[in-house]
Tab-separated table of C-alpha atoms in Angstrom:
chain	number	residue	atom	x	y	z
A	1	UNK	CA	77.003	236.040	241.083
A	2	UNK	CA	78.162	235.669	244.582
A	3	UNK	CA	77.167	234.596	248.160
A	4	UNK	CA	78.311	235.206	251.108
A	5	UNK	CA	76.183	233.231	254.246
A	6	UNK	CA	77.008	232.343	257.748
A	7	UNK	CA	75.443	229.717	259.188
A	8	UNK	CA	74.899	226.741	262.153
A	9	UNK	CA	75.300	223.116	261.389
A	10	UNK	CA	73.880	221.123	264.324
A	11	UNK	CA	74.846	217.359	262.609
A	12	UNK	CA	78.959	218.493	261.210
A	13	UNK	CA	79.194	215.979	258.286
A	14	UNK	CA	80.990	215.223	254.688
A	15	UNK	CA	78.646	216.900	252.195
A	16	UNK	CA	79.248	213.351	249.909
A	17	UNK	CA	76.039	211.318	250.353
A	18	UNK	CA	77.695	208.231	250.148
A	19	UNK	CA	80.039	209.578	253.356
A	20	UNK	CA	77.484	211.726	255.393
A	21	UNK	CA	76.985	210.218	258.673
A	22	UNK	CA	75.563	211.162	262.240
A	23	UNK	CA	78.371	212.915	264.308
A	24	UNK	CA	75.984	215.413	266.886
A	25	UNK	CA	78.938	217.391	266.193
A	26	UNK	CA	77.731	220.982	266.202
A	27	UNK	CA	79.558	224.384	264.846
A	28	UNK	CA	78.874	227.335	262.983
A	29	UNK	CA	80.375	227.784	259.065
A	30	UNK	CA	80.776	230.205	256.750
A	31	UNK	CA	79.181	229.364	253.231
A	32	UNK	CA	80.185	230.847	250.482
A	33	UNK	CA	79.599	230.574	246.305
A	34	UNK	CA	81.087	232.479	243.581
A	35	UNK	CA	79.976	231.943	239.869
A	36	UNK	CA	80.734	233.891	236.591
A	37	UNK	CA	79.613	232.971	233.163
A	38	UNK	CA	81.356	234.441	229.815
A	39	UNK	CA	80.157	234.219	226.449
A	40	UNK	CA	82.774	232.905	223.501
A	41	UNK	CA	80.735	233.102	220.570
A	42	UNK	CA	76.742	233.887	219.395
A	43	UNK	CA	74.474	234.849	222.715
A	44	UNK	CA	72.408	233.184	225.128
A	45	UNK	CA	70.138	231.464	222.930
A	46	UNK	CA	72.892	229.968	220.030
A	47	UNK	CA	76.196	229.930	221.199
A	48	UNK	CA	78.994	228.672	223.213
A	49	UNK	CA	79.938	229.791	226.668
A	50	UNK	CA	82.455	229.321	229.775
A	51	UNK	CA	81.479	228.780	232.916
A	52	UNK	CA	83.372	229.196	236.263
A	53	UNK	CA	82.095	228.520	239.707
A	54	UNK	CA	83.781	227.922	243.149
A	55	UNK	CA	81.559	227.022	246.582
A	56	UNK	CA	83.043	226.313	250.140
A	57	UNK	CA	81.879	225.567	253.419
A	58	UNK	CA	84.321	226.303	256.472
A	59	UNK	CA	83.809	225.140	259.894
A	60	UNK	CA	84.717	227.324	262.738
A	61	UNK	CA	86.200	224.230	265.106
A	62	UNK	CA	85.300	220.977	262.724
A	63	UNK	CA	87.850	222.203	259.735
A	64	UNK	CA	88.051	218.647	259.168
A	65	UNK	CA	85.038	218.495	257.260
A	66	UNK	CA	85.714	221.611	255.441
A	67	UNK	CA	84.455	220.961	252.160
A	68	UNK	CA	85.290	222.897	248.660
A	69	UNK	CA	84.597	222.532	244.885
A	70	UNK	CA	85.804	224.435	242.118
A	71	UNK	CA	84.087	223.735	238.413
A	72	UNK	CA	85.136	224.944	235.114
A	73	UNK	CA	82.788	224.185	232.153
A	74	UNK	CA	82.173	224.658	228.055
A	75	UNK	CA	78.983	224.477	226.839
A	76	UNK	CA	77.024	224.992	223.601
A	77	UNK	CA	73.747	226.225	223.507
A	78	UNK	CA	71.291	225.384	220.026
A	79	UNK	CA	67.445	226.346	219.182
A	80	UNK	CA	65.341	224.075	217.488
A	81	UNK	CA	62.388	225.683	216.836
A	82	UNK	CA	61.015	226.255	220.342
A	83	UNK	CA	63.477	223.602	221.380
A	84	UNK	CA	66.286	224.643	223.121
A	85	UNK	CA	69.440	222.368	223.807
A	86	UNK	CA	72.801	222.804	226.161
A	87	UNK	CA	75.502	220.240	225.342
A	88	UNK	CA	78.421	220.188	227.393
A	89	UNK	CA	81.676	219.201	229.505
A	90	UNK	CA	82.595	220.519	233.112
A	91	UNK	CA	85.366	219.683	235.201
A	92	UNK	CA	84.897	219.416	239.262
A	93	UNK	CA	88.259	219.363	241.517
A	94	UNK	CA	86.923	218.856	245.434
A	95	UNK	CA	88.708	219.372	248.663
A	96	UNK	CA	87.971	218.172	252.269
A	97	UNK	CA	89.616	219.658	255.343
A	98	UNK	CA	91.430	222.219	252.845
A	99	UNK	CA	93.163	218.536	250.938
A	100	UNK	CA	91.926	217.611	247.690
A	101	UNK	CA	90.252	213.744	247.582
A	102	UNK	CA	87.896	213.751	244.059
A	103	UNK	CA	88.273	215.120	240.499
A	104	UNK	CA	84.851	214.720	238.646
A	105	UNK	CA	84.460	215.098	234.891
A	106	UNK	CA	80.903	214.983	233.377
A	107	UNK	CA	79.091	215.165	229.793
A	108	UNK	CA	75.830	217.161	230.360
A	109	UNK	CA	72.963	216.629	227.453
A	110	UNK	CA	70.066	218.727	228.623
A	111	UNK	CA	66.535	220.028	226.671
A	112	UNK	CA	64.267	222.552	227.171
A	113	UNK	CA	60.523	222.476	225.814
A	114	UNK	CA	58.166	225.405	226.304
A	115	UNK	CA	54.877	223.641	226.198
A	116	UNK	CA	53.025	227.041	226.675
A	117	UNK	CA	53.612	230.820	227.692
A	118	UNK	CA	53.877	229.691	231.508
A	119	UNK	CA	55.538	226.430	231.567
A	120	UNK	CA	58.431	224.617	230.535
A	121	UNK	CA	60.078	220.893	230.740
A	122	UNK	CA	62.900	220.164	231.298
A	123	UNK	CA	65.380	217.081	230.814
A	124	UNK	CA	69.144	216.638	231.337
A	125	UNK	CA	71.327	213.785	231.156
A	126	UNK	CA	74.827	213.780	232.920
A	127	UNK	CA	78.025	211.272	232.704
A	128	UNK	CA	80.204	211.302	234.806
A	129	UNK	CA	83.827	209.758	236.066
A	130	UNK	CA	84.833	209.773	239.799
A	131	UNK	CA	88.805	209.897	240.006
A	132	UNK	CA	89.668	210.032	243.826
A	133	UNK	CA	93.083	211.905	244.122
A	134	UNK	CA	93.186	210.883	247.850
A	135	UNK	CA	93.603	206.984	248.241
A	136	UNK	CA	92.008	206.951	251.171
A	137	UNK	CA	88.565	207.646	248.871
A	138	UNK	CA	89.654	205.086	245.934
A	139	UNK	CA	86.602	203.062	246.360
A	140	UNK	CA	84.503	206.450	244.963
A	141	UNK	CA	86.362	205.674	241.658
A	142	UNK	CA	83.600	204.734	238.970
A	143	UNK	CA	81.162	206.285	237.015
A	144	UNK	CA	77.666	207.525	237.431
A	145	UNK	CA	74.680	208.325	235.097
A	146	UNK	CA	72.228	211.365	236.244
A	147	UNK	CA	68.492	210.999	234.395
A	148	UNK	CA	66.670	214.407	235.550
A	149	UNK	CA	63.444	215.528	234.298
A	150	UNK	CA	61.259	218.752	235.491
A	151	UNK	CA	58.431	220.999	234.588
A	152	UNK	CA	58.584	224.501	235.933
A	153	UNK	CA	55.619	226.656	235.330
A	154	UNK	CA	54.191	230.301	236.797
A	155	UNK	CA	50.725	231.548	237.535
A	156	UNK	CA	49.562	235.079	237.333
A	157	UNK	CA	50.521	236.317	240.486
A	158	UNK	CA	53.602	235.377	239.799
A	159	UNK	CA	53.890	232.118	242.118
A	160	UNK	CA	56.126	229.478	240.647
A	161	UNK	CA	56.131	225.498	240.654
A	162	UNK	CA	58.549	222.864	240.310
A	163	UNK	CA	58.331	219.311	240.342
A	164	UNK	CA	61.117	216.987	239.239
A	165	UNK	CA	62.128	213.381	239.093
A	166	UNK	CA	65.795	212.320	238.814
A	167	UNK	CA	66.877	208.347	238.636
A	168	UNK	CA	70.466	207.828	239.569
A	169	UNK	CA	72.491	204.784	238.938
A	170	UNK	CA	76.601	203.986	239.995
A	171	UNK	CA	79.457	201.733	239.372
A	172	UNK	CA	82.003	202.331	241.730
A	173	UNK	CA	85.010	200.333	242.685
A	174	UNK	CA	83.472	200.026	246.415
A	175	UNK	CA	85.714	199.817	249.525
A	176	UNK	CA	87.674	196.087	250.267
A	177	UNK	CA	90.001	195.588	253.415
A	178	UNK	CA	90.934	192.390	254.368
A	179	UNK	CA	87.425	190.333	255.055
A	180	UNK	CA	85.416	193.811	254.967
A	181	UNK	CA	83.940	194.939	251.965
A	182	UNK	CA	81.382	197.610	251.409
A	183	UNK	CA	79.473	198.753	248.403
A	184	UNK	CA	79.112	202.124	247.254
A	185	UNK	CA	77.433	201.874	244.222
A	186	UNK	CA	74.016	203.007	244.644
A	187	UNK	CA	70.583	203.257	242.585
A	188	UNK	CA	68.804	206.112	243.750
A	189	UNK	CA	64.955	207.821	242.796
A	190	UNK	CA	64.135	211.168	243.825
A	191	UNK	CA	60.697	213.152	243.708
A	192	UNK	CA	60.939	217.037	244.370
A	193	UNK	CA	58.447	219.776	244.710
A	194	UNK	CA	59.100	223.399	245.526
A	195	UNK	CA	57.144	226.744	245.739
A	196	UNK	CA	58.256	230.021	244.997
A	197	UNK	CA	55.438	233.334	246.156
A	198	UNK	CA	56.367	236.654	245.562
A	199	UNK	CA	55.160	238.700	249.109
A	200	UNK	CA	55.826	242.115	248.088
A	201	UNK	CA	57.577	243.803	245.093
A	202	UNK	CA	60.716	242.795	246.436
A	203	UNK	CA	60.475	240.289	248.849
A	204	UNK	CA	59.696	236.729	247.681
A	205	UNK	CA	59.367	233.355	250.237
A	206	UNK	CA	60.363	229.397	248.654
A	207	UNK	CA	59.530	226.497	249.966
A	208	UNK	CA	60.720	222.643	249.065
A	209	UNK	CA	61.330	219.359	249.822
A	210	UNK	CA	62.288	215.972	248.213
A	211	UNK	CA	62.762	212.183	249.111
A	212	UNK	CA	64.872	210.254	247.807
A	213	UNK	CA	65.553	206.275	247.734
A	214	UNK	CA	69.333	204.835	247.348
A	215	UNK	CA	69.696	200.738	247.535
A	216	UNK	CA	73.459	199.875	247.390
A	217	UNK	CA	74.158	197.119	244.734
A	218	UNK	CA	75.524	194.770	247.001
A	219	UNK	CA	75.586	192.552	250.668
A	220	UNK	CA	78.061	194.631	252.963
A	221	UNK	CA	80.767	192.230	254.505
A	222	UNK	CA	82.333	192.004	258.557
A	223	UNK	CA	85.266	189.864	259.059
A	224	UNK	CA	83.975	187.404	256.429
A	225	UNK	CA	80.697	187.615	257.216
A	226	UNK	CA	77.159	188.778	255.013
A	227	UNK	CA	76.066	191.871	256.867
A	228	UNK	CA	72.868	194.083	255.598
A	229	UNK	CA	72.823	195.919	252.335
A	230	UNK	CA	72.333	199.222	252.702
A	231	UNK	CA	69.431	201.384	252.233
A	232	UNK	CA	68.672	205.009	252.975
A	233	UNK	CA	65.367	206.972	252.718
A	234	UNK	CA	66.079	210.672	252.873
A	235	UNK	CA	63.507	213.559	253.060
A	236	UNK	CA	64.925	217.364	252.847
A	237	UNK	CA	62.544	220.365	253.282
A	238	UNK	CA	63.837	223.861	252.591
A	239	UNK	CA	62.468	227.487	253.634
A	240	UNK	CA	63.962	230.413	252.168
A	241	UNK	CA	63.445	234.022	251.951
A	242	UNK	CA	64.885	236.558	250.203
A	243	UNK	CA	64.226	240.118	249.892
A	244	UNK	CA	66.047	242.569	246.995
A	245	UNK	CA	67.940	245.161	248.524
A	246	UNK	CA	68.823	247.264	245.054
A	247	UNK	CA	69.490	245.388	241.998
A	248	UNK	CA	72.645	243.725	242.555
A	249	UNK	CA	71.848	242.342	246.273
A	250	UNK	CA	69.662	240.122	248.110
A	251	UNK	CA	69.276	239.141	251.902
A	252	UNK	CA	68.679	236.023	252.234
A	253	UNK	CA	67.707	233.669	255.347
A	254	UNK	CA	67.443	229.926	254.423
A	255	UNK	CA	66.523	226.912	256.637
A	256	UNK	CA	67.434	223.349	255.370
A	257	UNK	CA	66.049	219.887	257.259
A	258	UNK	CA	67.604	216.424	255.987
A	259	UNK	CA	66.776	213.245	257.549
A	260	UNK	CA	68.314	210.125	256.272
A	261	UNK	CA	66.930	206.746	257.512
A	262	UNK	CA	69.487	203.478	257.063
A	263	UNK	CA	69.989	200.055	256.903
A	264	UNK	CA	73.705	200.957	258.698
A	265	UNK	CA	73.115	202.567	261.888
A	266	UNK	CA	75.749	204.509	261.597
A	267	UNK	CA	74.557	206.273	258.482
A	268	UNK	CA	71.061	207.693	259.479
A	269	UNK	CA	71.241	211.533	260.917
A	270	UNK	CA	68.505	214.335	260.856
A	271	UNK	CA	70.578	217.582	260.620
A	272	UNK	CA	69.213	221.115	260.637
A	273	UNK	CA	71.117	223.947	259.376
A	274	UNK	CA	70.208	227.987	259.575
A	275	UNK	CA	71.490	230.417	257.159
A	276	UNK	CA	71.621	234.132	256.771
A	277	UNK	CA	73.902	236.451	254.640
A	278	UNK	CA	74.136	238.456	251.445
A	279	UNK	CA	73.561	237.437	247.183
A	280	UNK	CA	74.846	239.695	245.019
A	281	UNK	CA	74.919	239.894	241.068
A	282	UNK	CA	77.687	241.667	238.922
């Protein structure tokens, strides 16, 4: 699978949460995603498998915030009865402004329940340990627990639904200097909804959104002094379209809203970004 999107960013920012800020900076990007999966041993349903995936984002004028991931994984899938499990390790290496600053290495537990012909829940649980390779991001370096659960189901005409419910929790080393000290370890609750209608045989129209709550552990600190602790309340909403071309293309347009309210001024943005471009399966 592979995607190739260009694009207009009208609030240029680091795609971290903990780092996105408001900058009014804006500038068109190219987006781009490549996966490929291979199977080892067994098949889809009881097996093991490899997984490779890269995504970037490059700025036309703002290649400072350039951002890039590659991930390489090994999973195992099992059945238990209609139980289906995915156990597994992945390795992320991440780059800003074309310089790498985080390695990321998570455990993934994750279970699948059919609970009838049209709708399924889902649960996953990741690990996983932040090691900054750029010292300038140290205070990323800690762990964090993922706690996702979902139920996905279809009606006759082929609409789809998805609500979810994810609790996040860190433990990071947080950022000292001198008398300044700020935390970066966050607790975080999201609730997310989402739509999919077919319109015709081959075009089909999504809409979602989702809001999400993150309160930092701890007091922020100026020159020796008890600030605010941060909090953000974010809500995303998301329109996309896509419409099949043959089998192995789509052309998609995609419209993504994100507006993040916080405790530290500096922190709350609304940004709006446009998409359009090509996904194609081999």
């Amino acid at each position: 699978m592979a995607d190739l999107k260009f694009g207009v960013d009208d609030n240029v920012t680091l795609e971290n949460s903990d780092l996105a800020q408001s900058t009014n900076l804006i500038d068109n990007y190219l987006d781009l995603f490549a996966s490929a999966r291979y199977q080892l041993t067994g098949n889809r349903q009881k097996g093991y498998w490899a997984l490779f995936s890269a995504s970037s984002m490059q700025y036309r004028t703002y290649s400072t915030y350039d951002y890039t991931q590659y991930d390489l994984g090994l999973f195992r899938e099992s059945r238990y009865g209609v139980l289906s499990t995915r156990t597994g390790v992945r390795v992320s290496q991440s780059e800003v402004g074309g310089s790498s600053y985080l390695q990321k290495y998570t455990l993934r537990v994750q279970g699948d329940y059919p609970y009838s012909n049209t709708q399924l829940l889902r649960a996953h649980y990741d690990l996983t340990r932040y090691n900054p390779t750029d010292n300038n991001y140290s205070y990323l370096e800690g762990l964090k627990g993922d706690l996702n659960i979902e139920s996905i189901w279809r009606v006759d005409s082929g609409r789809r639904f998805r609500v979810g419910y994810n609790l996040e929790n860190n433990s990071r080393d947080d950022y000292y200097s001198g008398n300044n000290y700020a935390s970066y370890s966050a607790s975080r609750h999201e609730l997310s909804a989402s739509v999919t209608q077919p319109v015709t045989e081959d075009l089909q129209i999504t809409f979602g959104g989702d809001y999400r709550r993150s309160r930092y552990n701890d007091v922020n600190i100026v020159a020796g002094v008890a600030d605010v602790r941060r909090l953000d309340r974010r809500w995303r909403w998301n329109l996309e379209g896509e419409y099949r071309v043959n089998r192995y293309l789509d052309f998609v347009v995609e419209y993504h809203f994100a507006d993040n309210r916080s405790s530290i001024a500096t922190r709350s943005y609304r940004r709006n970004q446009y998409l359009i471009g090509l996904q194609g399966y081999f």
